[in-house]
JSON list of C-alpha atoms in Angstrom, two decimals:
[
{"chain": "A", "resi": 1, "resn": "UNK", "atom": "CA", "xyz": [0.00, 0.00, 0.00]},
{"chain": "A", "resi": 2, "resn": "UNK", "atom": "CA", "xyz": [2.83, 2.40, 0.90]},
{"chain": "A", "resi": 3, "resn": "UNK", "atom": "CA", "xyz": [4.53, 1.64, -2.42]},
{"chain": "A", "resi": 4, "resn": "UNK", "atom": "CA", "xyz": [1.39, 2.59, -4.34]},
{"chain": "A", "resi": 5, "resn": "UNK", "atom": "CA", "xyz": [1.10, 5.87, -2.41]},
{"chain": "A", "resi": 6, "resn": "UNK", "atom": "CA", "xyz": [4.75, 6.65, -3.07]},
{"chain": "A", "resi": 7, "resn": "UNK", "atom": "CA", "xyz": [4.33, 5.92, -6.80]},
{"chain": "A", "resi": 8, "resn": "UNK", "atom": "CA", "xyz": [1.20, 8.07, -7.03]},
{"chain": "A", "resi": 9, "resn": "UNK", "atom": "CA", "xyz": [2.87, 10.98, -5.22]},
{"chain": "A", "resi": 10, "resn": "UNK", "atom": "CA", "xyz": [5.95, 10.63, -7.47]},
{"chain": "A", "resi": 11, "resn": "UNK", "atom": "CA", "xyz": [3.70, 10.68, -10.56]},
{"chain": "A", "resi": 12, "resn": "UNK", "atom": "CA", "xyz": [1.86, 13.80, -9.36]},
{"chain": "A", "resi": 13, "resn": "UNK", "atom": "CA", "xyz": [5.14, 15.55, -8.52]},
{"chain": "A", "resi": 14, "resn": "UNK", "atom": "CA", "xyz": [6.70, 14.73, -11.89]},
{"chain": "A", "resi": 15, "resn": "UNK", "atom": "CA", "xyz": [3.53, 15.88, -13.67]},
{"chain": "A", "resi": 16, "resn": "UNK", "atom": "CA", "xyz": [3.54, 19.23, -11.84]},
{"chain": "A", "resi": 17, "resn": "UNK", "atom": "CA", "xyz": [7.24, 19.77, -12.65]},
{"chain": "A", "resi": 18, "resn": "UNK", "atom": "CA", "xyz": [6.52, 19.43, -16.35]},
{"chain": "A", "resi": 19, "resn": "UNK", "atom": "CA", "xyz": [3.28, 21.44, -16.23]},
{"chain": "A", "resi": 20, "resn": "UNK", "atom": "CA", "xyz": [4.27, 24.03, -18.80]},
{"chain": "A", "resi": 21, "resn": "UNK", "atom": "CA", "xyz": [1.69, 25.99, -20.69]},
{"chain": "A", "resi": 22, "resn": "UNK", "atom": "CA", "xyz": [0.67, 25.79, -24.33]},
{"chain": "A", "resi": 23, "resn": "UNK", "atom": "CA", "xyz": [1.63, 28.77, -26.53]},
{"chain": "A", "resi": 24, "resn": "UNK", "atom": "CA", "xyz": [-1.21, 30.69, -28.18]},
{"chain": "A", "resi": 25, "resn": "UNK", "atom": "CA", "xyz": [-0.53, 32.46, -31.48]},
{"chain": "A", "resi": 26, "resn": "UNK", "atom": "CA", "xyz": [-2.48, 35.35, -32.97]},
{"chain": "A", "resi": 27, "resn": "UNK", "atom": "CA", "xyz": [-1.92, 37.87, -35.79]},
{"chain": "A", "resi": 28, "resn": "UNK", "atom": "CA", "xyz": [-3.46, 41.34, -35.91]},
{"chain": "A", "resi": 29, "resn": "UNK", "atom": "CA", "xyz": [-5.88, 42.33, -38.69]},
{"chain": "A", "resi": 30, "resn": "UNK", "atom": "CA", "xyz": [-3.20, 44.07, -40.76]},
{"chain": "A", "resi": 31, "resn": "UNK", "atom": "CA", "xyz": [-0.97, 40.99, -40.54]},
{"chain": "A", "resi": 32, "resn": "UNK", "atom": "CA", "xyz": [2.12, 42.89, -39.42]},
{"chain": "A", "resi": 33, "resn": "UNK", "atom": "CA", "xyz": [2.21, 41.91, -35.73]},
{"chain": "A", "resi": 34, "resn": "UNK", "atom": "CA", "xyz": [2.17, 38.35, -34.41]},
{"chain": "A", "resi": 35, "resn": "UNK", "atom": "CA", "xyz": [1.60, 37.68, -30.73]},
{"chain": "A", "resi": 36, "resn": "UNK", "atom": "CA", "xyz": [2.79, 34.59, -28.87]},
{"chain": "A", "resi": 37, "resn": "UNK", "atom": "CA", "xyz": [1.68, 34.12, -25.28]},
{"chain": "A", "resi": 38, "resn": "UNK", "atom": "CA", "xyz": [1.14, 31.40, -22.71]},
{"chain": "A", "resi": 39, "resn": "UNK", "atom": "CA", "xyz": [-2.33, 29.91, -22.61]},
{"chain": "A", "resi": 40, "resn": "UNK", "atom": "CA", "xyz": [-3.86, 31.27, -19.41]},
{"chain": "A", "resi": 41, "resn": "UNK", "atom": "CA", "xyz": [-7.47, 30.53, -20.36]},
{"chain": "A", "resi": 42, "resn": "UNK", "atom": "CA", "xyz": [-7.72, 27.74, -17.81]},
{"chain": "A", "resi": 43, "resn": "UNK", "atom": "CA", "xyz": [-5.16, 28.95, -15.24]},
{"chain": "A", "resi": 44, "resn": "UNK", "atom": "CA", "xyz": [-2.11, 31.16, -14.96]},
{"chain": "A", "resi": 45, "resn": "UNK", "atom": "CA", "xyz": [1.32, 29.65, -14.48]},
{"chain": "A", "resi": 46, "resn": "UNK", "atom": "CA", "xyz": [2.61, 29.95, -10.91]},
{"chain": "A", "resi": 47, "resn": "UNK", "atom": "CA", "xyz": [6.02, 31.42, -10.12]},
{"chain": "A", "resi": 48, "resn": "UNK", "atom": "CA", "xyz": [5.67, 31.33, -6.33]},
{"chain": "A", "resi": 49, "resn": "UNK", "atom": "CA", "xyz": [2.85, 30.94, -3.83]},
{"chain": "A", "resi": 50, "resn": "UNK", "atom": "CA", "xyz": [0.54, 33.85, -4.55]},
{"chain": "A", "resi": 51, "resn": "UNK", "atom": "CA", "xyz": [2.47, 34.98, -7.64]},
{"chain": "A", "resi": 52, "resn": "UNK", "atom": "CA", "xyz": [1.26, 34.04, -11.12]},
{"chain": "A", "resi": 53, "resn": "UNK", "atom": "CA", "xyz": [2.64, 35.05, -14.50]},
{"chain": "A", "resi": 54, "resn": "UNK", "atom": "CA", "xyz": [2.22, 35.19, -18.25]},
{"chain": "A", "resi": 55, "resn": "UNK", "atom": "CA", "xyz": [4.89, 35.75, -20.92]},
{"chain": "A", "resi": 56, "resn": "UNK", "atom": "CA", "xyz": [4.08, 37.55, -24.18]},
{"chain": "A", "resi": 57, "resn": "UNK", "atom": "CA", "xyz": [6.17, 38.12, -27.30]},
{"chain": "A", "resi": 58, "resn": "UNK", "atom": "CA", "xyz": [5.13, 40.59, -29.99]},
{"chain": "A", "resi": 59, "resn": "UNK", "atom": "CA", "xyz": [6.87, 40.00, -33.31]},
{"chain": "A", "resi": 60, "resn": "UNK", "atom": "CA", "xyz": [6.76, 42.97, -35.66]},
{"chain": "A", "resi": 61, "resn": "UNK", "atom": "CA", "xyz": [7.06, 42.30, -39.40]},
{"chain": "A", "resi": 62, "resn": "UNK", "atom": "CA", "xyz": [8.91, 44.70, -41.65]},
{"chain": "A", "resi": 63, "resn": "UNK", "atom": "CA", "xyz": [12.40, 45.64, -42.79]},
{"chain": "A", "resi": 64, "resn": "UNK", "atom": "CA", "xyz": [13.83, 45.03, -39.32]},
{"chain": "A", "resi": 65, "resn": "UNK", "atom": "CA", "xyz": [12.16, 42.07, -37.71]},
{"chain": "A", "resi": 66, "resn": "UNK", "atom": "CA", "xyz": [12.17, 42.67, -33.98]},
{"chain": "A", "resi": 67, "resn": "UNK", "atom": "CA", "xyz": [10.52, 41.20, -30.95]},
{"chain": "A", "resi": 68, "resn": "UNK", "atom": "CA", "xyz": [9.31, 42.70, -27.71]},
{"chain": "A", "resi": 69, "resn": "UNK", "atom": "CA", "xyz": [8.94, 40.50, -24.64]},
{"chain": "A", "resi": 70, "resn": "UNK", "atom": "CA", "xyz": [6.80, 41.18, -21.58]},
{"chain": "A", "resi": 71, "resn": "UNK", "atom": "CA", "xyz": [6.40, 39.34, -18.27]},
{"chain": "A", "resi": 72, "resn": "UNK", "atom": "CA", "xyz": [3.05, 40.02, -16.62]},
{"chain": "A", "resi": 73, "resn": "UNK", "atom": "CA", "xyz": [2.98, 39.35, -12.88]},
{"chain": "A", "resi": 74, "resn": "UNK", "atom": "CA", "xyz": [-0.23, 38.93, -10.89]},
{"chain": "A", "resi": 75, "resn": "UNK", "atom": "CA", "xyz": [-0.06, 38.88, -7.10]},
{"chain": "A", "resi": 76, "resn": "UNK", "atom": "CA", "xyz": [-3.02, 36.97, -5.63]},
{"chain": "A", "resi": 77, "resn": "UNK", "atom": "CA", "xyz": [-4.90, 38.86, -2.96]},
{"chain": "A", "resi": 78, "resn": "UNK", "atom": "CA", "xyz": [-2.45, 41.74, -3.08]},
{"chain": "A", "resi": 79, "resn": "UNK", "atom": "CA", "xyz": [-4.17, 45.03, -2.48]},
{"chain": "A", "resi": 80, "resn": "UNK", "atom": "CA", "xyz": [-1.96, 47.52, -0.70]},
{"chain": "A", "resi": 81, "resn": "UNK", "atom": "CA", "xyz": [-2.32, 51.14, 0.26]},
{"chain": "A", "resi": 82, "resn": "UNK", "atom": "CA", "xyz": [0.75, 53.17, -0.63]},
{"chain": "A", "resi": 83, "resn": "UNK", "atom": "CA", "xyz": [1.58, 56.79, 0.16]},
{"chain": "A", "resi": 84, "resn": "UNK", "atom": "CA", "xyz": [3.35, 57.24, -3.20]},
{"chain": "A", "resi": 85, "resn": "UNK", "atom": "CA", "xyz": [1.85, 57.85, -6.64]},
{"chain": "A", "resi": 86, "resn": "UNK", "atom": "CA", "xyz": [3.80, 54.90, -8.04]},
{"chain": "A", "resi": 87, "resn": "UNK", "atom": "CA", "xyz": [5.16, 51.58, -6.84]},
{"chain": "A", "resi": 88, "resn": "UNK", "atom": "CA", "xyz": [8.21, 49.60, -7.96]},
{"chain": "A", "resi": 89, "resn": "UNK", "atom": "CA", "xyz": [8.13, 45.88, -8.69]},
{"chain": "A", "resi": 90, "resn": "UNK", "atom": "CA", "xyz": [11.52, 44.17, -9.12]},
{"chain": "A", "resi": 91, "resn": "UNK", "atom": "CA", "xyz": [12.53, 40.75, -10.41]},
{"chain": "A", "resi": 92, "resn": "UNK", "atom": "CA", "xyz": [15.99, 39.95, -9.05]},
{"chain": "A", "resi": 93, "resn": "UNK", "atom": "CA", "xyz": [18.03, 37.41, -11.03]},
{"chain": "A", "resi": 94, "resn": "UNK", "atom": "CA", "xyz": [20.65, 35.12, -9.51]},
{"chain": "A", "resi": 95, "resn": "UNK", "atom": "CA", "xyz": [23.41, 36.97, -11.41]},
{"chain": "A", "resi": 96, "resn": "UNK", "atom": "CA", "xyz": [22.40, 40.23, -9.66]},
{"chain": "A", "resi": 97, "resn": "UNK", "atom": "CA", "xyz": [20.52, 41.77, -12.59]},
{"chain": "A", "resi": 98, "resn": "UNK", "atom": "CA", "xyz": [17.31, 43.57, -11.63]},
{"chain": "A", "resi": 99, "resn": "UNK", "atom": "CA", "xyz": [14.32, 43.95, -13.96]},
{"chain": "A", "resi": 100, "resn": "UNK", "atom": "CA", "xyz": [12.06, 46.72, -12.69]},
{"chain": "A", "resi": 101, "resn": "UNK", "atom": "CA", "xyz": [8.73, 48.27, -13.51]},
{"chain": "A", "resi": 102, "resn": "UNK", "atom": "CA", "xyz": [7.04, 51.28, -11.99]},
{"chain": "A", "resi": 103, "resn": "UNK", "atom": "CA", "xyz": [3.31, 50.92, -11.55]},
{"chain": "A", "resi": 104, "resn": "UNK", "atom": "CA", "xyz": [1.13, 54.02, -11.39]},
{"chain": "A", "resi": 105, "resn": "UNK", "atom": "CA", "xyz": [-1.18, 53.79, -8.40]},
{"chain": "A", "resi": 106, "resn": "UNK", "atom": "CA", "xyz": [-4.93, 54.08, -8.90]},
{"chain": "A", "resi": 107, "resn": "UNK", "atom": "CA", "xyz": [-6.74, 57.26, -7.83]},
{"chain": "A", "resi": 108, "resn": "UNK", "atom": "CA", "xyz": [-7.91, 55.65, -4.60]},
{"chain": "A", "resi": 109, "resn": "UNK", "atom": "CA", "xyz": [-4.27, 55.10, -3.52]},
{"chain": "A", "resi": 110, "resn": "UNK", "atom": "CA", "xyz": [-4.28, 51.30, -3.80]},
{"chain": "A", "resi": 111, "resn": "UNK", "atom": "CA", "xyz": [-2.17, 48.93, -5.91]},
{"chain": "A", "resi": 112, "resn": "UNK", "atom": "CA", "xyz": [-4.27, 46.23, -7.60]},
{"chain": "A", "resi": 113, "resn": "UNK", "atom": "CA", "xyz": [-1.59, 43.50, -7.66]},
{"chain": "A", "resi": 114, "resn": "UNK", "atom": "CA", "xyz": [-0.78, 43.28, -11.39]},
{"chain": "A", "resi": 115, "resn": "UNK", "atom": "CA", "xyz": [2.13, 44.71, -13.36]},
{"chain": "A", "resi": 116, "resn": "UNK", "atom": "CA", "xyz": [4.09, 44.09, -16.54]},
{"chain": "A", "resi": 117, "resn": "UNK", "atom": "CA", "xyz": [7.88, 43.94, -16.74]},
{"chain": "A", "resi": 118, "resn": "UNK", "atom": "CA", "xyz": [9.57, 44.57, -20.09]},
{"chain": "A", "resi": 119, "resn": "UNK", "atom": "CA", "xyz": [12.21, 41.92, -20.82]},
{"chain": "A", "resi": 120, "resn": "UNK", "atom": "CA", "xyz": [15.00, 43.60, -22.78]},
{"chain": "A", "resi": 121, "resn": "UNK", "atom": "CA", "xyz": [17.20, 40.51, -23.16]},
{"chain": "A", "resi": 122, "resn": "UNK", "atom": "CA", "xyz": [15.22, 37.24, -23.02]},
{"chain": "A", "resi": 123, "resn": "UNK", "atom": "CA", "xyz": [18.35, 35.16, -23.71]},
{"chain": "A", "resi": 124, "resn": "UNK", "atom": "CA", "xyz": [19.99, 36.56, -20.57]},
{"chain": "A", "resi": 125, "resn": "UNK", "atom": "CA", "xyz": [16.81, 35.79, -18.60]},
{"chain": "A", "resi": 126, "resn": "UNK", "atom": "CA", "xyz": [16.88, 32.27, -19.99]},
{"chain": "A", "resi": 127, "resn": "UNK", "atom": "CA", "xyz": [20.53, 31.86, -18.93]},
{"chain": "A", "resi": 128, "resn": "UNK", "atom": "CA", "xyz": [19.96, 33.26, -15.43]},
{"chain": "A", "resi": 129, "resn": "UNK", "atom": "CA", "xyz": [17.34, 32.35, -12.86]},
{"chain": "A", "resi": 130, "resn": "UNK", "atom": "CA", "xyz": [14.78, 34.58, -11.21]},
{"chain": "A", "resi": 131, "resn": "UNK", "atom": "CA", "xyz": [15.73, 34.44, -7.55]},
{"chain": "A", "resi": 132, "resn": "UNK", "atom": "CA", "xyz": [12.93, 36.58, -6.13]},
{"chain": "A", "resi": 133, "resn": "UNK", "atom": "CA", "xyz": [10.29, 39.15, -6.97]},
{"chain": "A", "resi": 134, "resn": "UNK", "atom": "CA", "xyz": [9.99, 42.17, -4.67]},
{"chain": "A", "resi": 135, "resn": "UNK", "atom": "CA", "xyz": [6.99, 44.46, -4.46]},
{"chain": "A", "resi": 136, "resn": "UNK", "atom": "CA", "xyz": [8.11, 47.71, -2.85]},
{"chain": "A", "resi": 137, "resn": "UNK", "atom": "CA", "xyz": [4.92, 48.86, -1.08]},
{"chain": "A", "resi": 138, "resn": "UNK", "atom": "CA", "xyz": [4.29, 50.34, 2.36]},
{"chain": "A", "resi": 139, "resn": "UNK", "atom": "CA", "xyz": [6.20, 47.21, 3.44]},
{"chain": "A", "resi": 140, "resn": "UNK", "atom": "CA", "xyz": [8.34, 45.21, 0.96]},
{"chain": "A", "resi": 141, "resn": "UNK", "atom": "CA", "xyz": [6.77, 41.91, -0.06]},
{"chain": "A", "resi": 142, "resn": "UNK", "atom": "CA", "xyz": [9.28, 39.30, -1.27]},
{"chain": "A", "resi": 143, "resn": "UNK", "atom": "CA", "xyz": [8.29, 36.25, -3.33]},
{"chain": "A", "resi": 144, "resn": "UNK", "atom": "CA", "xyz": [11.06, 33.62, -3.26]},
{"chain": "A", "resi": 145, "resn": "UNK", "atom": "CA", "xyz": [11.12, 31.47, -6.43]},
{"chain": "A", "resi": 146, "resn": "UNK", "atom": "CA", "xyz": [11.61, 27.70, -6.02]},
{"chain": "A", "resi": 147, "resn": "UNK", "atom": "CA", "xyz": [13.89, 25.63, -8.24]},
{"chain": "A", "resi": 148, "resn": "UNK", "atom": "CA", "xyz": [10.91, 23.72, -9.64]},
{"chain": "A", "resi": 149, "resn": "UNK", "atom": "CA", "xyz": [9.20, 26.99, -10.65]},
{"chain": "A", "resi": 150, "resn": "UNK", "atom": "CA", "xyz": [12.42, 28.21, -12.27]},
{"chain": "A", "resi": 151, "resn": "UNK", "atom": "CA", "xyz": [12.60, 25.08, -14.45]},
{"chain": "A", "resi": 152, "resn": "UNK", "atom": "CA", "xyz": [9.00, 25.46, -15.64]},
{"chain": "A", "resi": 153, "resn": "UNK", "atom": "CA", "xyz": [9.49, 29.23, -16.20]},
{"chain": "A", "resi": 154, "resn": "UNK", "atom": "CA", "xyz": [12.56, 28.57, -18.37]},
{"chain": "A", "resi": 155, "resn": "UNK", "atom": "CA", "xyz": [10.67, 25.99, -20.44]},
{"chain": "A", "resi": 156, "resn": "UNK", "atom": "CA", "xyz": [7.79, 28.43, -20.94]},
{"chain": "A", "resi": 157, "resn": "UNK", "atom": "CA", "xyz": [10.14, 31.31, -21.87]},
{"chain": "A", "resi": 158, "resn": "UNK", "atom": "CA", "xyz": [12.00, 29.05, -24.29]},
{"chain": "A", "resi": 159, "resn": "UNK", "atom": "CA", "xyz": [8.71, 27.99, -25.90]},
{"chain": "A", "resi": 160, "resn": "UNK", "atom": "CA", "xyz": [7.68, 31.63, -26.36]},
{"chain": "A", "resi": 161, "resn": "UNK", "atom": "CA", "xyz": [11.09, 32.54, -27.84]},
{"chain": "A", "resi": 162, "resn": "UNK", "atom": "CA", "xyz": [10.95, 29.65, -30.34]},
{"chain": "A", "resi": 163, "resn": "UNK", "atom": "CA", "xyz": [7.28, 29.93, -31.28]},
{"chain": "A", "resi": 164, "resn": "UNK", "atom": "CA", "xyz": [6.57, 30.47, -34.99]}
]
């Protein structure tokens, strides 16, 4: 009986490690911008407890083919009052690099828990690991990223980078 329980728990753990998202592709009406993003129609990918994400790549057609990458972060249940007009959200990589975004606070003075970080160099993000995400609010909130989440994040980022 114990062996069966161990096998079932191993199967569930291995399934959750490889639980990467499908990539959705869309093209705008003019046909000059393609969008590749993780399928979050059923559920968002999880980066840490209470921190979900989506990765989007916009590919612009034309003489100089370029891509823009964005990492949307959603903090579950995060609704904080802040005395400032803007708040900073930082993703700290293991190599010391910091990816930041400033979020304009709503008129009522509260942060709604969602922001988008622009990824300037996705290859560097693929090579490094996200160590933690920090929300600088009235009190800093730190989300520590597990090794398992890093592996799934890298697979998802790689899938977005290679999507055609």
